[in-house]
Short mmCIF file of C-alpha atoms in Angstrom, two decimals:
data_model
loop_
_atom_site.label_atom_id
_atom_site.label_comp_id
_atom_site.label_asym_id
_atom_site.label_seq_id
_atom_site.Cartn_x
_atom_site.Cartn_y
_atom_site.Cartn_z
CA UNK A 1 3.14 9.05 14.69
CA UNK A 2 4.98 9.23 11.39
CA UNK A 3 3.94 6.73 8.74
CA UNK A 4 7.55 5.84 7.91
CA UNK A 5 8.17 4.59 11.43
CA UNK A 6 5.25 2.31 12.14
CA UNK A 7 5.40 -1.44 11.66
CA UNK A 8 1.81 -1.97 10.67
CA UNK A 9 -0.32 0.47 8.80
CA UNK A 10 -3.89 0.45 7.59
CA UNK A 11 -4.98 2.42 4.61
CA UNK A 12 -8.32 4.13 5.09
CA UNK A 13 -10.37 5.93 2.51
CA UNK A 14 -12.83 8.66 3.41
CA UNK A 15 -15.56 9.42 0.94
CA UNK A 16 -18.28 12.01 1.05
CA UNK A 17 -21.59 10.22 1.46
CA UNK A 18 -22.87 11.56 -1.88
CA UNK A 19 -19.74 10.84 -3.92
CA UNK A 20 -21.47 8.22 -6.09
CA UNK A 21 -21.05 4.55 -6.96
CA UNK A 22 -18.08 4.45 -9.37
CA UNK A 23 -16.25 1.16 -9.06
CA UNK A 24 -14.29 -1.53 -10.84
CA UNK A 25 -15.17 -1.81 -14.50
CA UNK A 26 -14.91 -5.26 -16.07
CA UNK A 27 -14.42 -3.80 -19.56
CA UNK A 28 -10.87 -2.44 -19.41
CA UNK A 29 -9.99 0.65 -21.43
CA UNK A 30 -6.24 1.10 -22.11
CA UNK A 31 -4.63 4.26 -20.75
CA UNK A 32 -3.56 6.46 -23.66
CA UNK A 33 -1.03 9.26 -24.04
CA UNK A 34 -3.95 11.68 -24.22
CA UNK A 35 -5.18 10.48 -20.82
CA UNK A 36 -1.72 10.93 -19.32
CA UNK A 37 -1.46 14.45 -20.75
CA UNK A 38 -4.89 15.41 -19.42
CA UNK A 39 -6.03 12.81 -16.88
CA UNK A 40 -9.75 12.55 -16.09
CA UNK A 41 -10.28 14.01 -12.64
CA UNK A 42 -11.57 10.74 -11.18
CA UNK A 43 -8.34 8.91 -12.02
CA UNK A 44 -4.87 9.14 -10.43
CA UNK A 45 -2.46 7.59 -12.94
CA UNK A 46 0.94 8.44 -11.45
CA UNK A 47 2.72 9.42 -8.26
CA UNK A 48 1.97 13.15 -8.63
CA UNK A 49 -1.33 12.75 -10.44
CA UNK A 50 -0.33 14.13 -13.83
CA UNK A 51 2.78 14.69 -15.95
CA UNK A 52 3.07 18.26 -14.69
CA UNK A 53 3.52 16.92 -11.15
CA UNK A 54 0.73 18.97 -9.58
CA UNK A 55 0.16 16.55 -6.73
CA UNK A 56 -3.45 17.59 -6.07
CA UNK A 57 -6.85 16.54 -7.38
CA UNK A 58 -9.18 18.69 -9.45
CA UNK A 59 -12.26 16.90 -8.08
CA UNK A 60 -14.66 19.30 -6.42
CA UNK A 61 -17.29 17.18 -4.65
CA UNK A 62 -15.60 17.77 -1.30
CA UNK A 63 -15.64 21.41 -0.21
CA UNK A 64 -15.21 23.43 2.97
CA UNK A 65 -18.99 23.29 3.35
CA UNK A 66 -19.39 19.51 3.34
CA UNK A 67 -16.03 18.20 4.53
CA UNK A 68 -17.55 17.45 7.95
CA UNK A 69 -19.79 14.86 6.25
CA UNK A 70 -16.85 12.57 5.44
CA UNK A 71 -17.07 9.15 7.02
CA UNK A 72 -15.04 5.95 6.98
CA UNK A 73 -16.10 3.58 4.18
CA UNK A 74 -13.54 0.76 4.42
CA UNK A 75 -10.05 -0.10 5.60
CA UNK A 76 -7.46 -2.63 4.48
CA UNK A 77 -4.34 -3.72 6.36
CA UNK A 78 -1.09 -3.21 4.46
CA UNK A 79 2.02 -5.35 4.65
CA UNK A 80 4.32 -4.51 7.60
CA UNK A 81 7.28 -2.27 6.84
CA UNK A 82 8.23 1.25 5.88
CA UNK A 83 5.60 3.00 3.80
CA UNK A 84 5.70 6.25 1.79
CA UNK A 85 3.36 5.21 -1.00
CA UNK A 86 0.82 7.09 -3.11
CA UNK A 87 -1.90 4.69 -4.36
CA UNK A 88 -3.08 4.91 -7.97
CA UNK A 89 -6.70 4.83 -9.17
CA UNK A 90 -8.02 4.01 -12.61
CA UNK A 91 -11.57 3.24 -13.65
CA UNK A 92 -12.72 2.40 -10.15
CA UNK A 93 -9.75 0.17 -9.24
CA UNK A 94 -7.16 1.18 -6.64
CA UNK A 95 -3.58 -0.04 -7.14
CA UNK A 96 -1.48 -0.14 -3.99
CA UNK A 97 2.26 -0.76 -3.67
CA UNK A 98 3.02 -2.34 -0.31
CA UNK A 99 6.43 -2.72 1.39
CA UNK A 100 8.62 -5.50 -0.04
CA UNK A 101 7.27 -4.96 -3.57
CA UNK A 102 3.83 -6.44 -2.99
CA UNK A 103 1.21 -4.97 -5.33
CA UNK A 104 -2.53 -5.18 -4.74
CA UNK A 105 -5.46 -4.21 -6.95
CA UNK A 106 -8.66 -3.47 -5.02
CA UNK A 107 -12.18 -2.41 -5.83
CA UNK A 108 -12.18 1.23 -4.75
CA UNK A 109 -15.82 1.01 -3.61
CA UNK A 110 -15.35 -1.62 -0.93
CA UNK A 111 -11.68 -2.68 -0.74
CA UNK A 112 -12.26 -6.16 -2.19
CA UNK A 113 -8.97 -7.66 -3.39
CA UNK A 114 -9.00 -8.25 -7.16
CA UNK A 115 -5.44 -9.57 -7.53
CA UNK A 116 -2.07 -9.51 -5.80
CA UNK A 117 1.54 -9.70 -6.98
CA UNK A 118 4.36 -10.65 -4.60
CA UNK A 119 7.93 -10.10 -5.71
CA UNK A 120 10.37 -12.84 -4.67
CA UNK A 121 13.27 -10.78 -3.30
CA UNK A 122 16.71 -12.01 -2.16
CA UNK A 123 16.75 -12.76 1.56
CA UNK A 124 19.50 -10.22 2.24
CA UNK A 125 17.31 -7.34 1.07
CA UNK A 126 15.63 -5.51 3.94
CA UNK A 127 13.63 -2.29 4.24
CA UNK A 128 12.35 -2.57 0.66
CA UNK A 129 9.69 -0.02 -0.22
CA UNK A 130 8.62 2.20 -3.08
CA UNK A 131 6.79 5.50 -3.40
CA UNK A 132 4.38 4.65 -6.21
CA UNK A 133 3.90 3.15 -9.66
CA UNK A 134 2.68 4.33 -13.07
CA UNK A 135 -0.09 3.23 -15.45
CA UNK A 136 0.04 3.18 -19.26
CA UNK A 137 -1.88 1.16 -21.84
CA UNK A 138 -2.67 -2.13 -20.07
CA UNK A 139 0.45 -2.08 -17.87
CA UNK A 140 1.33 -1.15 -14.32
CA UNK A 141 5.01 -0.17 -13.95
CA UNK A 142 7.05 -0.53 -10.77
CA UNK A 143 10.68 -0.50 -9.62
CA UNK A 144 11.76 -3.45 -7.48
CA UNK A 145 14.19 -3.60 -4.58
CA UNK A 146 16.43 -6.00 -6.53
CA UNK A 147 17.03 -3.45 -9.29
CA UNK A 148 14.41 -4.35 -11.89
CA UNK A 149 11.82 -2.35 -13.77
CA UNK A 150 8.66 -4.41 -14.17
CA UNK A 151 5.51 -4.19 -16.26
CA UNK A 152 2.54 -5.99 -14.72
CA UNK A 153 -0.68 -6.78 -16.56
CA UNK A 154 -3.02 -4.29 -14.93
CA UNK A 155 -5.95 -6.70 -15.22
CA UNK A 156 -4.33 -9.75 -13.63
CA UNK A 157 -1.04 -8.75 -11.95
CA UNK A 158 1.01 -11.17 -14.04
CA UNK A 159 4.47 -10.05 -15.21
CA UNK A 160 4.54 -8.94 -18.87
CA UNK A 161 8.24 -8.10 -18.85
CA UNK A 162 11.03 -7.24 -16.43
CA UNK A 163 14.36 -5.53 -17.11
CA UNK A 164 17.41 -5.35 -14.85
CA UNK A 165 18.36 -1.67 -14.51
CA UNK A 166 20.92 -1.56 -11.67
CA UNK A 167 21.10 -4.13 -8.89
CA UNK A 168 23.35 -1.94 -6.72
CA UNK A 169 21.04 1.10 -6.50
CA UNK A 170 18.10 1.93 -4.23
CA UNK A 171 15.01 1.66 -6.41
CA UNK A 172 12.48 3.46 -4.22
CA UNK A 173 11.24 6.13 -6.60
CA UNK A 174 8.16 6.16 -8.80
CA UNK A 175 8.32 5.77 -12.58
CA UNK A 176 6.64 8.25 -14.90
CA UNK A 177 5.43 7.39 -18.41
CA UNK A 178 5.25 9.68 -21.43
CA UNK A 179 5.54 9.26 -25.21
CA UNK A 180 5.70 5.47 -24.88
CA UNK A 181 8.70 5.59 -22.52
CA UNK A 182 9.10 4.72 -18.85
CA UNK A 183 11.40 7.17 -17.07
CA UNK A 184 12.98 6.16 -13.77
CA UNK A 185 15.42 7.50 -11.22
CA UNK A 186 16.82 5.96 -8.05
CA UNK A 187 18.76 6.54 -4.87
CA UNK A 188 22.40 7.44 -5.36
CA UNK A 189 25.58 7.07 -3.36
CA UNK A 190 29.23 6.78 -4.45
CA UNK A 191 28.15 6.50 -8.05
CA UNK A 192 25.66 3.70 -7.53
CA UNK A 193 22.54 4.40 -9.52
CA UNK A 194 23.30 8.06 -10.19
CA UNK A 195 21.37 8.20 -13.44
CA UNK A 196 17.99 8.66 -15.08
CA UNK A 197 16.96 6.03 -17.61
CA UNK A 198 14.26 5.58 -20.23
CA UNK A 199 12.80 2.23 -21.29
CA UNK A 200 10.40 1.23 -24.02
CA UNK A 201 7.00 0.74 -22.39
CA UNK A 202 6.14 -2.12 -24.75
CA UNK A 203 9.08 -4.42 -24.08
CA UNK A 204 11.33 -2.88 -21.39
CA UNK A 205 14.29 -2.25 -23.71
CA UNK A 206 16.57 0.47 -22.38
CA UNK A 207 16.60 3.45 -24.75
CA UNK A 208 19.03 5.72 -22.93
CA UNK A 209 20.46 6.63 -19.55
CA UNK A 210 21.86 9.94 -18.37
CA UNK A 211 24.20 10.33 -15.41
CA UNK A 212 23.37 13.01 -12.85
CA UNK A 213 27.09 13.27 -12.02
CA UNK A 214 29.52 14.74 -14.54
CA UNK A 215 31.49 11.88 -16.08
CA UNK A 216 35.11 12.03 -17.28
CA UNK A 217 35.19 13.87 -20.60
CA UNK A 218 31.88 15.66 -19.96
CA UNK A 219 31.29 19.34 -19.13
CA UNK A 220 31.59 19.83 -15.38
CA UNK A 221 33.99 16.94 -14.82
CA UNK A 222 36.75 19.42 -13.91
CA UNK A 223 34.67 20.70 -10.98
CA UNK A 224 35.39 17.43 -9.19
CA UNK A 225 39.12 18.20 -9.15
CA UNK A 226 40.15 14.76 -10.36
CA UNK A 227 38.13 12.97 -7.65
CA UNK A 228 37.56 9.30 -8.69
CA UNK A 229 34.18 8.65 -10.28
CA UNK A 230 33.51 5.65 -8.01
CA UNK A 231 33.65 7.92 -4.95
CA UNK A 232 31.56 10.81 -6.25
CA UNK A 233 28.30 11.39 -4.42
CA UNK A 234 25.17 13.17 -5.62
CA UNK A 235 21.58 13.60 -4.62
CA UNK A 236 19.66 10.68 -6.08
CA UNK A 237 16.70 11.08 -8.42
CA UNK A 238 14.41 9.12 -6.11
CA UNK A 239 11.31 11.30 -6.51
CA UNK A 240 8.96 11.26 -9.47
CA UNK A 241 9.75 14.04 -11.92
CA UNK A 242 7.54 15.98 -14.29
CA UNK A 243 7.38 15.82 -18.08
CA UNK A 244 7.03 18.73 -20.50
#
């Protein structure tokens, strides 16, 4: 059964019995640019794990020799809806983006809920989901179904700032953070949301945006043969990129 098709889904975490007792730390340490460039192996700070987009962990406790010792530690029911999410982990806390822009912070040792944020979305919005979030400094960044980029206080879940990016686009991708900037992409159709944007991580101010479709007056515009911009289609930048 594919995860994107089920109505209810539980998230289960399998740990090797000797993995240790790392858990939520009450003394929060801000995530730095150095951490993002070379993340500690026990943390997962973005959708693909690091800025290079590797997508795999460098932890080595689990091997081909002991993988059969894995056992279920805890489960937690997620919100109903479509789900394609990658949870994040920092300093023993797991951050989970549920369908309909519900964010939960849980103690990774036992699944205890530490805080929860529920986005109030317009009633007409359906099938709202995201693929992941990003962590930087003391903030957790997410894209919302109603077109906003948000920074949540990673310790409490309260909103630090929110910025409207594009209400007409499908904001299902995962942000990435580098050099103090939050980079985002989105779904794209008939020139709705066909751009990559960068925002200041401190206050949400938009710094720049770059279209992924050639605009009138730009190189490559002639390849569209005069086709109206409003009807041009392109593959959206809905996946998390890498940063060099």
